[in-house]
mmCIF file of C-alpha atoms in Angstrom:
data_model
loop_
_atom_site.group_PDB
_atom_site.id
_atom_site.type_symbol
_atom_site.label_atom_id
_atom_site.label_comp_id
_atom_site.label_asym_id
_atom_site.label_seq_id
_atom_site.Cartn_x
_atom_site.Cartn_y
_atom_site.Cartn_z
ATOM 1 C CA UNK A 11 112.611 108.728 106.583
ATOM 2 C CA UNK A 12 110.279 109.852 103.557
ATOM 3 C CA UNK A 13 108.535 106.754 101.977
ATOM 4 C CA UNK A 14 106.139 106.375 99.338
ATOM 5 C CA UNK A 15 103.558 103.965 99.903
ATOM 6 C CA UNK A 16 101.708 102.860 96.132
ATOM 7 C CA UNK A 17 99.042 100.211 95.714
ATOM 8 C CA UNK A 18 99.609 100.102 92.013
ATOM 9 C CA UNK A 19 96.700 99.820 89.412
ATOM 10 C CA UNK A 20 96.373 100.896 86.099
ATOM 11 C CA UNK A 21 92.870 102.460 86.791
ATOM 12 C CA UNK A 22 93.491 104.208 90.071
ATOM 13 C CA UNK A 23 96.988 104.025 91.728
ATOM 14 C CA UNK A 24 96.385 105.051 95.732
ATOM 15 C CA UNK A 25 99.580 106.495 97.090
ATOM 16 C CA UNK A 26 100.677 107.483 100.538
ATOM 17 C CA UNK A 27 103.491 110.056 101.142
ATOM 18 C CA UNK A 28 104.424 109.666 105.042
ATOM 19 C CA UNK A 29 107.710 110.902 107.274
ATOM 20 C CA UNK A 30 107.038 109.290 110.539
ATOM 21 C CA UNK A 31 103.356 109.632 109.981
ATOM 22 C CA UNK A 32 101.088 110.119 107.037
ATOM 23 C CA UNK A 33 101.225 113.430 105.785
ATOM 24 C CA UNK A 34 99.982 113.351 102.120
ATOM 25 C CA UNK A 35 98.016 111.231 100.065
ATOM 26 C CA UNK A 36 95.769 110.589 96.818
ATOM 27 C CA UNK A 37 95.004 108.213 94.216
ATOM 28 C CA UNK A 38 96.409 108.594 90.727
ATOM 29 C CA UNK A 39 93.517 108.653 87.774
ATOM 30 C CA UNK A 40 94.773 108.285 84.154
ATOM 31 C CA UNK A 41 91.762 108.915 81.396
ATOM 32 C CA UNK A 42 90.026 106.030 81.218
ATOM 33 C CA UNK A 43 90.410 106.360 77.087
ATOM 34 C CA UNK A 44 93.857 106.265 77.137
ATOM 35 C CA UNK A 45 95.742 102.802 76.096
ATOM 36 C CA UNK A 46 98.053 100.495 78.001
ATOM 37 C CA UNK A 47 101.005 101.889 77.073
ATOM 38 C CA UNK A 48 100.045 105.749 77.643
ATOM 39 C CA UNK A 49 98.710 104.790 80.829
ATOM 40 C CA UNK A 50 101.779 103.472 82.089
ATOM 41 C CA UNK A 51 103.644 106.113 81.060
ATOM 42 C CA UNK A 52 100.985 108.570 82.752
ATOM 43 C CA UNK A 53 101.644 106.233 86.321
ATOM 44 C CA UNK A 54 105.099 106.889 86.047
ATOM 45 C CA UNK A 55 105.462 110.218 85.217
ATOM 46 C CA UNK A 56 102.930 111.192 88.378
ATOM 47 C CA UNK A 57 104.951 108.357 90.739
ATOM 48 C CA UNK A 58 108.137 110.532 89.353
ATOM 49 C CA UNK A 59 106.153 113.740 90.425
ATOM 50 C CA UNK A 60 105.280 112.785 93.784
ATOM 51 C CA UNK A 61 109.202 111.404 94.894
ATOM 52 C CA UNK A 62 110.237 114.756 93.161
ATOM 53 C CA UNK A 63 107.682 117.142 95.293
ATOM 54 C CA UNK A 64 108.123 115.239 98.666
ATOM 55 C CA UNK A 65 111.807 114.095 98.176
ATOM 56 C CA UNK A 66 110.660 110.497 98.610
ATOM 57 C CA UNK A 67 113.924 108.713 99.376
ATOM 58 C CA UNK A 68 112.319 104.706 99.543
ATOM 59 C CA UNK A 69 109.241 103.505 97.649
ATOM 60 C CA UNK A 70 106.858 100.844 99.600
ATOM 61 C CA UNK A 71 104.919 99.087 97.228
ATOM 62 C CA UNK A 72 102.271 96.529 97.318
ATOM 63 C CA UNK A 73 102.904 92.666 95.791
ATOM 64 C CA UNK A 74 100.424 91.790 93.476
ATOM 65 C CA UNK A 75 98.218 89.904 95.521
ATOM 66 C CA UNK A 76 95.145 88.326 93.335
ATOM 67 C CA UNK A 77 94.735 87.507 90.383
ATOM 68 C CA UNK A 78 91.946 88.193 87.680
ATOM 69 C CA UNK A 79 91.966 87.685 83.814
ATOM 70 C CA UNK A 80 95.414 87.304 81.959
ATOM 71 C CA UNK A 81 94.805 90.738 80.470
ATOM 72 C CA UNK A 82 94.690 92.439 84.159
ATOM 73 C CA UNK A 83 97.583 90.374 85.203
ATOM 74 C CA UNK A 84 99.548 91.250 81.986
ATOM 75 C CA UNK A 85 98.802 95.143 82.769
ATOM 76 C CA UNK A 86 99.593 94.853 86.355
ATOM 77 C CA UNK A 87 102.892 93.348 85.709
ATOM 78 C CA UNK A 88 104.655 96.271 82.976
ATOM 79 C CA UNK A 89 103.293 98.751 85.680
ATOM 80 C CA UNK A 90 105.270 96.477 88.376
ATOM 81 C CA UNK A 91 108.027 96.178 86.078
ATOM 82 C CA UNK A 92 108.096 100.395 84.556
ATOM 83 C CA UNK A 93 108.202 101.644 87.778
ATOM 84 C CA UNK A 94 110.257 99.559 89.750
ATOM 85 C CA UNK A 95 112.674 100.256 86.079
ATOM 86 C CA UNK A 96 112.137 104.096 87.082
ATOM 87 C CA UNK A 97 113.162 103.702 90.708
ATOM 88 C CA UNK A 98 116.472 101.953 89.842
ATOM 89 C CA UNK A 99 117.339 103.918 87.406
ATOM 90 C CA UNK A 100 117.199 106.798 89.410
ATOM 91 C CA UNK A 101 118.891 105.240 92.807
ATOM 92 C CA UNK A 102 115.478 104.603 94.701
ATOM 93 C CA UNK A 103 115.221 101.486 97.028
ATOM 94 C CA UNK A 104 111.895 99.930 97.035
ATOM 95 C CA UNK A 105 110.160 97.883 99.764
ATOM 96 C CA UNK A 106 107.698 95.099 98.142
ATOM 97 C CA UNK A 107 105.374 94.688 100.870
ATOM 98 C CA UNK A 108 102.906 91.629 101.009
ATOM 99 C CA UNK A 109 99.189 93.639 101.504
ATOM 100 C CA UNK A 110 98.154 90.214 103.928
ATOM 101 C CA UNK A 111 101.440 90.380 106.339
ATOM 102 C CA UNK A 112 101.260 94.323 105.761
ATOM 103 C CA UNK A 113 97.649 94.098 107.330
ATOM 104 C CA UNK A 114 98.159 91.330 109.552
ATOM 105 C CA UNK A 115 101.340 92.820 111.264
ATOM 106 C CA UNK A 116 98.528 95.720 111.904
ATOM 107 C CA UNK A 117 96.284 93.346 114.018
ATOM 108 C CA UNK A 118 93.871 92.797 110.991
ATOM 109 C CA UNK A 119 92.768 90.274 109.253
ATOM 110 C CA UNK A 120 94.103 89.378 105.524
ATOM 111 C CA UNK A 121 91.077 89.039 104.004
ATOM 112 C CA UNK A 122 89.535 92.281 105.995
ATOM 113 C CA UNK A 123 87.673 94.742 104.324
ATOM 114 C CA UNK A 124 88.554 97.796 102.800
ATOM 115 C CA UNK A 125 86.103 99.841 105.739
ATOM 116 C CA UNK A 126 88.257 97.928 108.536
ATOM 117 C CA UNK A 127 91.751 99.266 106.609
ATOM 118 C CA UNK A 128 90.309 102.753 106.190
ATOM 119 C CA UNK A 129 89.082 103.001 109.866
ATOM 120 C CA UNK A 130 92.480 101.597 111.554
ATOM 121 C CA UNK A 131 94.877 103.505 109.370
ATOM 122 C CA UNK A 132 93.124 106.507 109.954
ATOM 123 C CA UNK A 133 93.338 106.170 113.538
ATOM 124 C CA UNK A 134 97.070 105.644 113.213
ATOM 125 C CA UNK A 135 98.249 108.074 111.500
ATOM 126 C CA UNK A 136 95.555 110.523 112.276
ATOM 127 C CA UNK A 137 94.184 111.082 109.178
ATOM 128 C CA UNK A 138 91.207 110.543 106.981
ATOM 129 C CA UNK A 139 91.784 108.777 104.359
ATOM 130 C CA UNK A 140 89.065 106.871 102.060
ATOM 131 C CA UNK A 141 88.821 103.527 100.282
ATOM 132 C CA UNK A 142 90.936 104.268 97.511
ATOM 133 C CA UNK A 143 94.210 105.029 99.841
ATOM 134 C CA UNK A 144 93.346 103.144 103.233
ATOM 135 C CA UNK A 145 95.592 99.766 101.342
ATOM 136 C CA UNK A 146 98.453 102.585 100.270
ATOM 137 C CA UNK A 147 98.303 103.390 104.141
ATOM 138 C CA UNK A 148 98.306 100.048 105.328
ATOM 139 C CA UNK A 149 101.596 99.361 103.235
ATOM 140 C CA UNK A 150 103.328 102.084 104.689
ATOM 141 C CA UNK A 151 102.584 100.804 108.211
ATOM 142 C CA UNK A 152 103.144 97.509 107.451
ATOM 143 C CA UNK A 153 106.408 97.823 105.321
#
């Protein structure tokens, strides 16, 4: 199954496309000068482009797993909602993945550091990933 795993953020969304194993990955980074509505639009548009490019059949998205200030929480809820809305109107199924559960399913502690995640996902997927992409890769393997 062709899966696009996403670790959503309004500043840098990590993504990993996989079909049995990670094949492509990257980070979506809108211009820092964009206002929130334009950032949301950018992220949804770029995710839609990835779905089209890779003929994605399923999304695996990291659930909100920690909370910061109210402004950040509100922005993340808006982004999750915008992506979910786009997926629903386009008939694309979504699996919401708890990051800690995905990490534990891979044999890691839920509170492990990013370098540990990157090392394991790189080994499992036979692909070299960096810190921005490791959690998206873990989401794929943990989904």
